[in-house]
């Protein structure tokens, strides 16, 4: 069964991306009555989180529900990981909000930018707790989408991501080697 709405059409069994939960599968299209109105709903299951959500067809597009990224977008996202991170300016809480907003879009290239900007390479364990949480969340989301879009295992997708991140020049290497003091990413600065 295929449903069309606002130029979106999804099939039962199709993998999709929902910004707040990542990659899921449309398991059904149901009709329910809510407050006297009949609604058609996509039923989406997220195996990793053991979660099922229902999204009204009329709200699918505005909710950010989308198909898996095309190969060209996957390639672009991986290339972003290999580029130089943006300079870390401003207080951590503002940068954290910016990272969360970009992740909230659910767009693969935005996730790649977050990973690139938080990537510390071999010093990743030195990141603050909240910085590490955002990094791991973006990495997990990106890994699951690349695995699904490229039809590879999660392990293979993660290796691909890590290879591209390893190629990126790191801004913080010079600061870590010159003074050994705490970096601008410490939450104490927030």
Steps between C-alpha positions, in 0.01 A plus 500: 500500500630847410362825635557839340487833676666831421729337242604238758426138433615219724443126487454253780841343561689810386782637715456867586670763715320686776713787642458426869540121480707422191443209266176307532275287286142568396321193629142604427269775386198518727184698531399615850230723631628776726263760647238414241739534205628212291877511462725294280824423680839362409606243759879511530705254703851574622659164584805642677286692749214246504271790423192538282356839406203611295516807280196642321550492124405868489788584737763267353681766300490771768621251762817444298423141402707420192648224290850371559769723352596444139856373425611852398391639840677215681815580303469873578450428872807275510704769324391756761652274768839533330501880504641735761273568798360847550683704762354457846368843589259605769372340812443126507128525575440707184706262289320202657164655407624550144612135482164382635310714248705360212444146622129573538472556126579133447697591187805280442723791394406695816591197712831475317572866583432433870731198498770694315482793741508277810760253369814503712660199338711299742423750780122435480496359853611845626170656392256622765212271590238701309729540200557123496124434528423720198788346304385142575138582418595652162737209428230243579237678288739537206621140530146363488402709199814425301462129578138500381558726198813317385369153593802418717529392862517756779860393564595567138321836502674605822842402361429710191405799715806457724730477195370831370525665842860377533589690181383834643750757631434574869493852641567405860827310448704822505330633815534170681871485422589863572361567845337185629229711668129432484346568162208722403267202500497455877156538646641721775518775239123474444 
